[in-house]
mmCIF file of C-alpha atoms in Angstrom:
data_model
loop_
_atom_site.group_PDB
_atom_site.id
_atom_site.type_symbol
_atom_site.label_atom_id
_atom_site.label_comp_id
_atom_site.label_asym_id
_atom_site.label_seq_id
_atom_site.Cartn_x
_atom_site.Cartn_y
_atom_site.Cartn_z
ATOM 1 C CA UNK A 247 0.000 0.000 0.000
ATOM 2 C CA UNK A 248 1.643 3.673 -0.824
ATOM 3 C CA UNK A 249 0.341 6.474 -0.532
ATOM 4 C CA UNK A 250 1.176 10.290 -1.306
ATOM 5 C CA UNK A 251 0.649 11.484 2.030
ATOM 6 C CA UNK A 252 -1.888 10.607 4.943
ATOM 7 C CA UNK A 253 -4.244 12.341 7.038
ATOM 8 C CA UNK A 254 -2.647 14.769 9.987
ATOM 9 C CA UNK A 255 -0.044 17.029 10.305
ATOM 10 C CA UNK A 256 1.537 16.793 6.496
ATOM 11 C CA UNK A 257 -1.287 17.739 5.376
ATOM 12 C CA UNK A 258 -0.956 21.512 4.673
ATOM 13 C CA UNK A 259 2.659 21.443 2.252
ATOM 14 C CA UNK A 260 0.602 19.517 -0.119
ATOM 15 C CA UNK A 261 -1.925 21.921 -1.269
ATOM 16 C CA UNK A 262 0.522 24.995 -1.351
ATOM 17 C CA UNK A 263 -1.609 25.126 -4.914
ATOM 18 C CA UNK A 264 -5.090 24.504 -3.819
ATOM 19 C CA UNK A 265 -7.595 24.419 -1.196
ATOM 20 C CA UNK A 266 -6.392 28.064 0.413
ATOM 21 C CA UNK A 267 -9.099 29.974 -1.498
ATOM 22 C CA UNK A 268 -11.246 30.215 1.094
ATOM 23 C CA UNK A 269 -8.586 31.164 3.712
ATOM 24 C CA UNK A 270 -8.790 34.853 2.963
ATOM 25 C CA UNK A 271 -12.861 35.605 2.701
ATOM 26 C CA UNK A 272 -13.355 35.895 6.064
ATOM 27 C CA UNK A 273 -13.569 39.920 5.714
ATOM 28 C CA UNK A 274 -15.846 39.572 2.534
ATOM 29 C CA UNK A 275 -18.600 36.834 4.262
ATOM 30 C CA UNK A 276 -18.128 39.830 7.894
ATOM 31 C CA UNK A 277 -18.700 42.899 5.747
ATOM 32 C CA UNK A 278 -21.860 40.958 2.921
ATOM 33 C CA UNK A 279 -23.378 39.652 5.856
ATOM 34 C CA UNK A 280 -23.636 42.868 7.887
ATOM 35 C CA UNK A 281 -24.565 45.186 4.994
ATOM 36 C CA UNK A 282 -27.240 42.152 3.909
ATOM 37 C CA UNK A 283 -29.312 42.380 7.341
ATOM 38 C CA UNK A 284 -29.537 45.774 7.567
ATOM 39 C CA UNK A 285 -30.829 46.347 3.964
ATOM 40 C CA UNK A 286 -33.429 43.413 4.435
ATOM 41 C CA UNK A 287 -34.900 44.930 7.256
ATOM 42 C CA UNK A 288 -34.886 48.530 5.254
ATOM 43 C CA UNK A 289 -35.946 46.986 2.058
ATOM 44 C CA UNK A 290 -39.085 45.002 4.245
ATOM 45 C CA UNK A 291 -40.233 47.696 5.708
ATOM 46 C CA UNK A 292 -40.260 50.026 2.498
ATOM 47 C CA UNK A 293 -42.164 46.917 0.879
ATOM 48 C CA UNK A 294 -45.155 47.177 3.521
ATOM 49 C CA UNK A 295 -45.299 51.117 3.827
ATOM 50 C CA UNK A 296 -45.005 51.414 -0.521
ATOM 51 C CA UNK A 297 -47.062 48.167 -0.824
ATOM 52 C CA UNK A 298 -44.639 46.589 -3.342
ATOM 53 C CA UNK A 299 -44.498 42.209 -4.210
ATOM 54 C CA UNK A 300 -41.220 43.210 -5.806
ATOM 55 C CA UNK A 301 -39.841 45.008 -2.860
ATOM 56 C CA UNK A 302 -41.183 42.455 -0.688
ATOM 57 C CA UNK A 303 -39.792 39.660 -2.840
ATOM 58 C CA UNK A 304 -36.762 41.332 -2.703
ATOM 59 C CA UNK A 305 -36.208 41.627 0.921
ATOM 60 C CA UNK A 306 -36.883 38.012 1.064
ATOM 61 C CA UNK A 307 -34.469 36.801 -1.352
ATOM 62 C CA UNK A 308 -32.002 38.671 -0.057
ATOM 63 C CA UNK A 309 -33.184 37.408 3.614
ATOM 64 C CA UNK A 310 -32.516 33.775 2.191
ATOM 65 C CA UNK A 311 -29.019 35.025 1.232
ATOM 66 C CA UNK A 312 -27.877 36.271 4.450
ATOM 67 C CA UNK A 313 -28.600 32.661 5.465
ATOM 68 C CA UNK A 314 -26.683 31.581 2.528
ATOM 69 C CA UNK A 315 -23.558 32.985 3.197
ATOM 70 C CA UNK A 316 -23.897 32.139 6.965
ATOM 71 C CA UNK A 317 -24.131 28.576 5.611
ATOM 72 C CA UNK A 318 -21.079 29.336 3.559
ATOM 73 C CA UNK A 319 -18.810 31.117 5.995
ATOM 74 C CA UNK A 320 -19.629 28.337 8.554
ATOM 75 C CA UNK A 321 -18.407 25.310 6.290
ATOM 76 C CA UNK A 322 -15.281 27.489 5.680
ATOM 77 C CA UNK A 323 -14.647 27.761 9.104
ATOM 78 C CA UNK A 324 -15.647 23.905 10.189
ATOM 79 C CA UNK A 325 -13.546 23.130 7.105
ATOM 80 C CA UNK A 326 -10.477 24.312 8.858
ATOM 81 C CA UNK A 327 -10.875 21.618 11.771
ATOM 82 C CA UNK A 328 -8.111 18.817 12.507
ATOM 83 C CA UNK A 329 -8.913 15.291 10.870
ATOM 84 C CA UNK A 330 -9.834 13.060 14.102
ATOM 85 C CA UNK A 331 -10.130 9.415 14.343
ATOM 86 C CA UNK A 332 -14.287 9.199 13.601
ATOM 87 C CA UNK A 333 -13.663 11.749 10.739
ATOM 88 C CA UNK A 334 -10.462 10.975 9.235
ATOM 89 C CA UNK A 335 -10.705 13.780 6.374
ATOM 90 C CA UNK A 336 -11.401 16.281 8.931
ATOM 91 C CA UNK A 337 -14.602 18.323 7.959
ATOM 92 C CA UNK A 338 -13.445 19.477 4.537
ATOM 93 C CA UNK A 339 -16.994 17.915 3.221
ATOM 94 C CA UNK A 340 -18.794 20.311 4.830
ATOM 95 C CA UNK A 341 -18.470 22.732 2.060
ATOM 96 C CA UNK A 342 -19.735 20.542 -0.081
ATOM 97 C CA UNK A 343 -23.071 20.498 1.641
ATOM 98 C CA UNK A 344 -22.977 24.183 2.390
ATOM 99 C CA UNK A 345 -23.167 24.667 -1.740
ATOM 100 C CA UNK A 346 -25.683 22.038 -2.002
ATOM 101 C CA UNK A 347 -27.836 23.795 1.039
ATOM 102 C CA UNK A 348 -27.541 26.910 -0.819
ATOM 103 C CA UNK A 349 -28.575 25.923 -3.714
ATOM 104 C CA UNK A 350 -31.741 24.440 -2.727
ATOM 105 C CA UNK A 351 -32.260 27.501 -0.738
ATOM 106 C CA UNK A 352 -32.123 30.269 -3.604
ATOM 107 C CA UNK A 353 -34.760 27.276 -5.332
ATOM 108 C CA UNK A 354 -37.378 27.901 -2.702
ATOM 109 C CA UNK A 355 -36.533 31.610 -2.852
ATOM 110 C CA UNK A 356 -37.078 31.123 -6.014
ATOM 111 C CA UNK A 357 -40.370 29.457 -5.326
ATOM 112 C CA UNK A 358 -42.356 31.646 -3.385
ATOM 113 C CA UNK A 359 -41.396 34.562 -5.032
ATOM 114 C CA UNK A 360 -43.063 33.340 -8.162
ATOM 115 C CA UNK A 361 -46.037 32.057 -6.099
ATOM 116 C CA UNK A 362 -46.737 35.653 -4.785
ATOM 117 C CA UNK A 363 -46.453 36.931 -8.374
ATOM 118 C CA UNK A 364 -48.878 34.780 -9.897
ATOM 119 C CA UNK A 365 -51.386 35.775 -7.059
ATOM 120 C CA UNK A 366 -50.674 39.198 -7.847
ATOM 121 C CA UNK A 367 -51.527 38.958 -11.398
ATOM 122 C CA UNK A 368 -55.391 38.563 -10.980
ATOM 123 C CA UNK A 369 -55.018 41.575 -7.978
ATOM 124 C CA UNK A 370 -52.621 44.079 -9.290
ATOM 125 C CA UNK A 371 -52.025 46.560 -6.755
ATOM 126 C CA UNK A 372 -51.209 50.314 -6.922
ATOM 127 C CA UNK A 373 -47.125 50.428 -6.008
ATOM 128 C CA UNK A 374 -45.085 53.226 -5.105
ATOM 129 C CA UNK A 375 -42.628 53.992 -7.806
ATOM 130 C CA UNK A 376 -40.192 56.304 -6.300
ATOM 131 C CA UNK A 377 -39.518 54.445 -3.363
ATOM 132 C CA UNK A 378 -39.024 50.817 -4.469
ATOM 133 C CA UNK A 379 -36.338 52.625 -7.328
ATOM 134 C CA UNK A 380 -34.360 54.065 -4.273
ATOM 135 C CA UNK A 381 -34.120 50.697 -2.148
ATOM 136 C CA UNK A 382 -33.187 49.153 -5.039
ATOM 137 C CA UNK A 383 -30.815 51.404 -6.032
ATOM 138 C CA UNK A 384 -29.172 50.823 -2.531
ATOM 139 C CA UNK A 385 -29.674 47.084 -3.152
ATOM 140 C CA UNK A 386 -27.538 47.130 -6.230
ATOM 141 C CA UNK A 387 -24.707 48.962 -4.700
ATOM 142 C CA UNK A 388 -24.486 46.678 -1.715
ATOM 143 C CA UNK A 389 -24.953 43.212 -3.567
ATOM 144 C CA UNK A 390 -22.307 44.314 -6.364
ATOM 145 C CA UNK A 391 -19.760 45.343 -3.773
ATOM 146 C CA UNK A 392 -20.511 42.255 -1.824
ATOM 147 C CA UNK A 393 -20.195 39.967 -4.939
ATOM 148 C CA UNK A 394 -16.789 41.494 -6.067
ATOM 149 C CA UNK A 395 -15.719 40.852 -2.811
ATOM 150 C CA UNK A 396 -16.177 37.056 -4.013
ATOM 151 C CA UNK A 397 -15.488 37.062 -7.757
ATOM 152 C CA UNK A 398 -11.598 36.053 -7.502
ATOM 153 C CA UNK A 399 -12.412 32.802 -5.356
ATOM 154 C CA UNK A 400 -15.331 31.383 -7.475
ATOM 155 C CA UNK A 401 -13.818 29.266 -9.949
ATOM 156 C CA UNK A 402 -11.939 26.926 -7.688
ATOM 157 C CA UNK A 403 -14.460 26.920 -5.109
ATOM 158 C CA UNK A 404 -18.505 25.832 -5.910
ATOM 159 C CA UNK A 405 -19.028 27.020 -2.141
ATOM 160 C CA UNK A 406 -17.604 30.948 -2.823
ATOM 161 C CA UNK A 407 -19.445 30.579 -6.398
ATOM 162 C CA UNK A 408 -22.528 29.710 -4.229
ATOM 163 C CA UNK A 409 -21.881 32.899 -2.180
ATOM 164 C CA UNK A 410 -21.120 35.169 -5.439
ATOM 165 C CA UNK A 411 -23.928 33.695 -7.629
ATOM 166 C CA UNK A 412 -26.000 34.371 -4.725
ATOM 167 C CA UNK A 413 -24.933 38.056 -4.575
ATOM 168 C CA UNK A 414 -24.723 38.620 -8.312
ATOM 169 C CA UNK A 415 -28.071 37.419 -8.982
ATOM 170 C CA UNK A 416 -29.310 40.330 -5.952
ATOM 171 C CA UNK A 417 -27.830 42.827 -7.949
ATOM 172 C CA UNK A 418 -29.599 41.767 -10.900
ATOM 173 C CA UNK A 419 -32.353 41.385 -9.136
ATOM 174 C CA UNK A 420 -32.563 44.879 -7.868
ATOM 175 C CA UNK A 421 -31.419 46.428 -11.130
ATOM 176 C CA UNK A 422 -34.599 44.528 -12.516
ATOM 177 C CA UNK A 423 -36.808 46.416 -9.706
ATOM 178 C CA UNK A 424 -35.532 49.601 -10.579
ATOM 179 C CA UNK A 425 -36.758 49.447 -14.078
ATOM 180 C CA UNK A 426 -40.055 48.227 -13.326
ATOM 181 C CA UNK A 427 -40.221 51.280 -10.870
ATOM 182 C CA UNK A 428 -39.113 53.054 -13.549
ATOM 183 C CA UNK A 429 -42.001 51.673 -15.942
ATOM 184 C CA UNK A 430 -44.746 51.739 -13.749
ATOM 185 C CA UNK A 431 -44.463 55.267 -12.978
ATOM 186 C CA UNK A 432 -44.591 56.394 -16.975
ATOM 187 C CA UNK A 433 -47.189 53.824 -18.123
ATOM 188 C CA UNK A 434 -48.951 53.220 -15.100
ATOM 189 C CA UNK A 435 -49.144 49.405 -15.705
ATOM 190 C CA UNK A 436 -49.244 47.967 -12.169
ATOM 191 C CA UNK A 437 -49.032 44.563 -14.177
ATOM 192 C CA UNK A 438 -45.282 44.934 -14.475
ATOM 193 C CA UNK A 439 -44.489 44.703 -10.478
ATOM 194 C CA UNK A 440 -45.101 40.226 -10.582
ATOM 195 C CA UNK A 441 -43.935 40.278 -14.318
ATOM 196 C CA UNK A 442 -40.564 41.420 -12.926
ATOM 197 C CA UNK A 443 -40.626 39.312 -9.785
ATOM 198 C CA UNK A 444 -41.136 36.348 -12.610
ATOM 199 C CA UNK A 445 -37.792 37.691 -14.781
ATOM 200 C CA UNK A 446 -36.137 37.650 -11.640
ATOM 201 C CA UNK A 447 -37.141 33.813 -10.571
ATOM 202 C CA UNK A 448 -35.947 32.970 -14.303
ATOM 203 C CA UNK A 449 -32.850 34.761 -13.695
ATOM 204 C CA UNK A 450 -32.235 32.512 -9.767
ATOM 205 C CA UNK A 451 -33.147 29.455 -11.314
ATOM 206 C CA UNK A 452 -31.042 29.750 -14.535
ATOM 207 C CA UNK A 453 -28.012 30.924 -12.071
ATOM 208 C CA UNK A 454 -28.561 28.123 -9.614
ATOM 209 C CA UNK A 455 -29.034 24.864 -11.681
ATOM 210 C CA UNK A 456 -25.904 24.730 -12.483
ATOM 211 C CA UNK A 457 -24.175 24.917 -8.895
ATOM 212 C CA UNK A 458 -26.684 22.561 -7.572
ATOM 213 C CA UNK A 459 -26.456 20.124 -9.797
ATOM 214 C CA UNK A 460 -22.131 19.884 -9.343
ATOM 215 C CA UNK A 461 -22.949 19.949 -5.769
ATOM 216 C CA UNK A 462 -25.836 17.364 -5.666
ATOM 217 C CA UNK A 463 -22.922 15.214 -7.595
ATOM 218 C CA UNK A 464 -20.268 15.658 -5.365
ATOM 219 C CA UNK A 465 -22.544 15.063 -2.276
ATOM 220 C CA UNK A 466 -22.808 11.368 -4.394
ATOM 221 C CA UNK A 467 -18.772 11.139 -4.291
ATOM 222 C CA UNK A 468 -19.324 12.270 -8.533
ATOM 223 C CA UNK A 469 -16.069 13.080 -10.288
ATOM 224 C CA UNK A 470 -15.652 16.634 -9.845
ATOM 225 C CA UNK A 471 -16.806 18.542 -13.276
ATOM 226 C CA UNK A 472 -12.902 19.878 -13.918
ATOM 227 C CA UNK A 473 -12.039 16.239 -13.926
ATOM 228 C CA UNK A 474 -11.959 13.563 -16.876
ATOM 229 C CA UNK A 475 -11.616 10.725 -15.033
ATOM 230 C CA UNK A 476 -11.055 8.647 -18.481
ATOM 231 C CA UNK A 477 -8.101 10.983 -18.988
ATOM 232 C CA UNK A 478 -6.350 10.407 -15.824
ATOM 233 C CA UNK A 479 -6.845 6.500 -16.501
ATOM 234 C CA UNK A 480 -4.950 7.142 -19.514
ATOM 235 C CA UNK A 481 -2.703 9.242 -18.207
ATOM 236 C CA UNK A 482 -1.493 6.694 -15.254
ATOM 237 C CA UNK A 483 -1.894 3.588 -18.302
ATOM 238 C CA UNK A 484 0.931 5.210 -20.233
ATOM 239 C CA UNK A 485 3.584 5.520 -17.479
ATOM 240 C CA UNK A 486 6.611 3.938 -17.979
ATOM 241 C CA UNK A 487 6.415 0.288 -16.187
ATOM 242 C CA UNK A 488 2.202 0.447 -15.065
ATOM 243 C CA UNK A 489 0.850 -2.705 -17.855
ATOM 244 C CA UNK A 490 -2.718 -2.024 -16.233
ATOM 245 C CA UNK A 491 -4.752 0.518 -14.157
ATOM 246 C CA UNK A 492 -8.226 -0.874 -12.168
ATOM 247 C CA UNK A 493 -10.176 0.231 -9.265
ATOM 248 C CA UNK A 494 -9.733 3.716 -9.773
ATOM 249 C CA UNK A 495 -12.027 6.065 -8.116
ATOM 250 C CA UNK A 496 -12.180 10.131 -8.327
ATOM 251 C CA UNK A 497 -13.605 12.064 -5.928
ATOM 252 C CA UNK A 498 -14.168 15.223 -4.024
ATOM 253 C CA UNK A 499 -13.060 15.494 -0.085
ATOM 254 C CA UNK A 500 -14.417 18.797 -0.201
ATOM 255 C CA UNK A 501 -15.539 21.993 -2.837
ATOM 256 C CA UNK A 502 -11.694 22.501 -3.091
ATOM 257 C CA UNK A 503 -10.324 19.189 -2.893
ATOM 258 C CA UNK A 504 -10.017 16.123 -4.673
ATOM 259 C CA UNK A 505 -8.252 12.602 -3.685
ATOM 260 C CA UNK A 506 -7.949 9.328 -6.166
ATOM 261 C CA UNK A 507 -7.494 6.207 -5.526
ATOM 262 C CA UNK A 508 -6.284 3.596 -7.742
ATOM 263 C CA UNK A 509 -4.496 -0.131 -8.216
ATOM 264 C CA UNK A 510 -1.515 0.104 -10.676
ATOM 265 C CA UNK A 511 -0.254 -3.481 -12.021
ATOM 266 C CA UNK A 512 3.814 -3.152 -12.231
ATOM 267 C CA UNK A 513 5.233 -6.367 -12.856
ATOM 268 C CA UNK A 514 8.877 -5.201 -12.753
ATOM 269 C CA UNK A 515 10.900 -4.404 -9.716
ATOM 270 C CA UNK A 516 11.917 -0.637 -8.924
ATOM 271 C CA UNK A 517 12.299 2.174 -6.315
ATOM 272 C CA UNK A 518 8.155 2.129 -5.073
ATOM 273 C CA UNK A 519 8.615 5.148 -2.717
ATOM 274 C CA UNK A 520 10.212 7.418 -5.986
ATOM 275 C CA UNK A 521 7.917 5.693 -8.390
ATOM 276 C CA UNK A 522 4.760 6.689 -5.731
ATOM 277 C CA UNK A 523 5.715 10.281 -5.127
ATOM 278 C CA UNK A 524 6.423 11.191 -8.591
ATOM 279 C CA UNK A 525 2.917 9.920 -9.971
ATOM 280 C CA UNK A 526 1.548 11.606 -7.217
ATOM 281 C CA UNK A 527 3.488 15.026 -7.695
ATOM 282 C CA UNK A 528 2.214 14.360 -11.696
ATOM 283 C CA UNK A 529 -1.164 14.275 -10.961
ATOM 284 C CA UNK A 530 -1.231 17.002 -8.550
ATOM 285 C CA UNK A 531 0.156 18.609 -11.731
ATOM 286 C CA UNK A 532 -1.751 18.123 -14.162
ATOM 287 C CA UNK A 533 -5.591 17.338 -12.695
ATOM 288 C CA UNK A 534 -4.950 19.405 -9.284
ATOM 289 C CA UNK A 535 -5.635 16.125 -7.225
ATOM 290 C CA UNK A 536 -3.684 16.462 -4.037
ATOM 291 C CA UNK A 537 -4.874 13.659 -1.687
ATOM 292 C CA UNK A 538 -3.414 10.490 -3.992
ATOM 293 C CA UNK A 539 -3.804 6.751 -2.663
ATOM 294 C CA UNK A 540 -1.861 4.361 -4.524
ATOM 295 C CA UNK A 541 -2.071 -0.022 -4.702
ATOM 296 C CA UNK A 542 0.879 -1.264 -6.273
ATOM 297 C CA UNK A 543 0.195 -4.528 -7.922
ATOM 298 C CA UNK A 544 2.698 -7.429 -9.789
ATOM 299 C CA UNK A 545 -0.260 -9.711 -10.532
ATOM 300 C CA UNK A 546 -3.975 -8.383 -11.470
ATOM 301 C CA UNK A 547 -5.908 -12.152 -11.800
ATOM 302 C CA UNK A 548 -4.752 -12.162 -7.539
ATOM 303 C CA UNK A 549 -7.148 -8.560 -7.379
ATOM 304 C CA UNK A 550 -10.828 -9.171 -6.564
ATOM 305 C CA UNK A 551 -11.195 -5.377 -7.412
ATOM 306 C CA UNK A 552 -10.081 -5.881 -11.055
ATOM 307 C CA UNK A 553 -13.227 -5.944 -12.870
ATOM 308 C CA UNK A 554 -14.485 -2.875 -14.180
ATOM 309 C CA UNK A 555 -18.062 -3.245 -12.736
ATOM 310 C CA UNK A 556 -16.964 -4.054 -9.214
ATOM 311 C CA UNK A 557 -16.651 -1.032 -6.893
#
């Protein structure tokens, strides 16, 4: 059995390239959350006094995104936390469930926003133009800020792209309310208050799909989506001495992390702890994996694992 590294206190030179994303967004989750709970309670009370769905909707959504990047900040933090002997990957994982929580959240969001609308449409209501435009306005300027705060952590990291889709789509959101202010007030059309709140539940749901469906499959131990797991077979096929590759799984210890495990047939004698390190500094390489498990086999009919279909 070889292995790249193990569990505990080696654990931190190895992903000098990865997995630190998160380390630095403390400040950004702080300063979104606090400017978040103070508009929603602004924005919620302009809804009731200017009678306004799309306020309303508004201050909800963005309710449902304070909660989001709680649920964010929290995994980051819990993701921090020593490996111990019940959870020997520490409590990377959580992430991974933070995204997938958040997801499902901004869906519901998503939900009863376009619930309200529909019941609006056969009781438009008179709305207050000026006001909902100035929340709004405020709205945009704190969920951009908040969601640049995000943007440079978002590609390696589904649970910050959780956080800045979440942000991104309030600012779209509340540039959308500002132009049905807008409307409303030159045509009068009290119509256009639920048509909006339906744009912006098209523009959640088209956002969202695609982080909850990567999440949903890493929850299921999924290759992650940056991953060709046929390629990496290849890839370890065609090094020099390895005749066969089998039992070779992919997946993700967390939104930032991935480990592999896999049984190489190598029939000829040679240095195993070189040969082990270097095909785990080559992967780490080339497919970012950085927790690498390696079975060194001479014979593969003495495997039970050899079989494609057997996991």
């Amino acid at each position: 059995m070889g292995g790249h590294h193990h569990h505990g206190h080696d654990h931190g030179h190895s992903h000098a390239g990865h997995g630190h994303a998160p380390a630095s967004f403390g400040t950004a989750f702080a300063v979104g959350i606090g400017l978040n709970v103070i508009f929603v309670v602004i924005e919620a009370a302009y809804g009731i006094l200017s009678n306004s769905l799309a306020l309303l909707a508004d201050a909800g959504h963005n309710l449902s995104d304070v909660f989001g990047l709680v649920i964010a900040w929290v995994a980051v933090l819990v993701a921090k936390k020593a490996p111990t002997w019940r959870y020997t990957y520490g409590l990377q994982g959580s992430s991974i469930l933070a995204a997938l929580a958040n997801g499902v959240f901004l869906m519901l969001a998503a939900g009863a926003i376009a619930w309200q609308a529909v019941l609006r449409f056969s009781d438009p209501e008179p709305v207050a133009g000026n006001t909902v435009m100035i929340v709004a306005a405020i709205g945009i300027a704190i969920n951009t800020g908040t969601a640049l705060m995000f943007m440079r952590g978002r590609k390696g990291d589904i649970n910050i792209q959780g956080a800045f889709l979440h942000m991104a789509a309030d600012a779209a959101v509340s540039a959308g309310v500002v132009l049905a202010g807008l409307a409303i007030r030159y045509t009068g059309w009290n119509w256009l208050d639920p048509v909006t709140s339906l744009l912006i539940v098209a523009v959640i749901v088209w956002s969202t799909w695609g982080l909850l469906r990567e999440a949903f499959a890493m929850s299921l131990n999924a290759v992650p989506s940056g991953i060709d797991a046929k390629a990496v077979e290849e890839h370890l096929a065609q090094i020099d001495c390895v005749t066969a590759v089998h039992d070779l799984h992919i997946w993700a210890m967390s939104t930032t992390d991935t480990a592999l495990t896999a049984h190489l047939v190598v029939p000829a004698e040679h240095d195993r702890d070189a040969f082990l390190h270097d095909v785990a500094a080559d992967l780490h390489e080339h497919f970012g994996i950085d927790h690498t498990t390696l079975q060194i086999e001479r014979d593969p009919k003495a495997c039970a694992l050899e079989p494609a279909d057997v996991v």
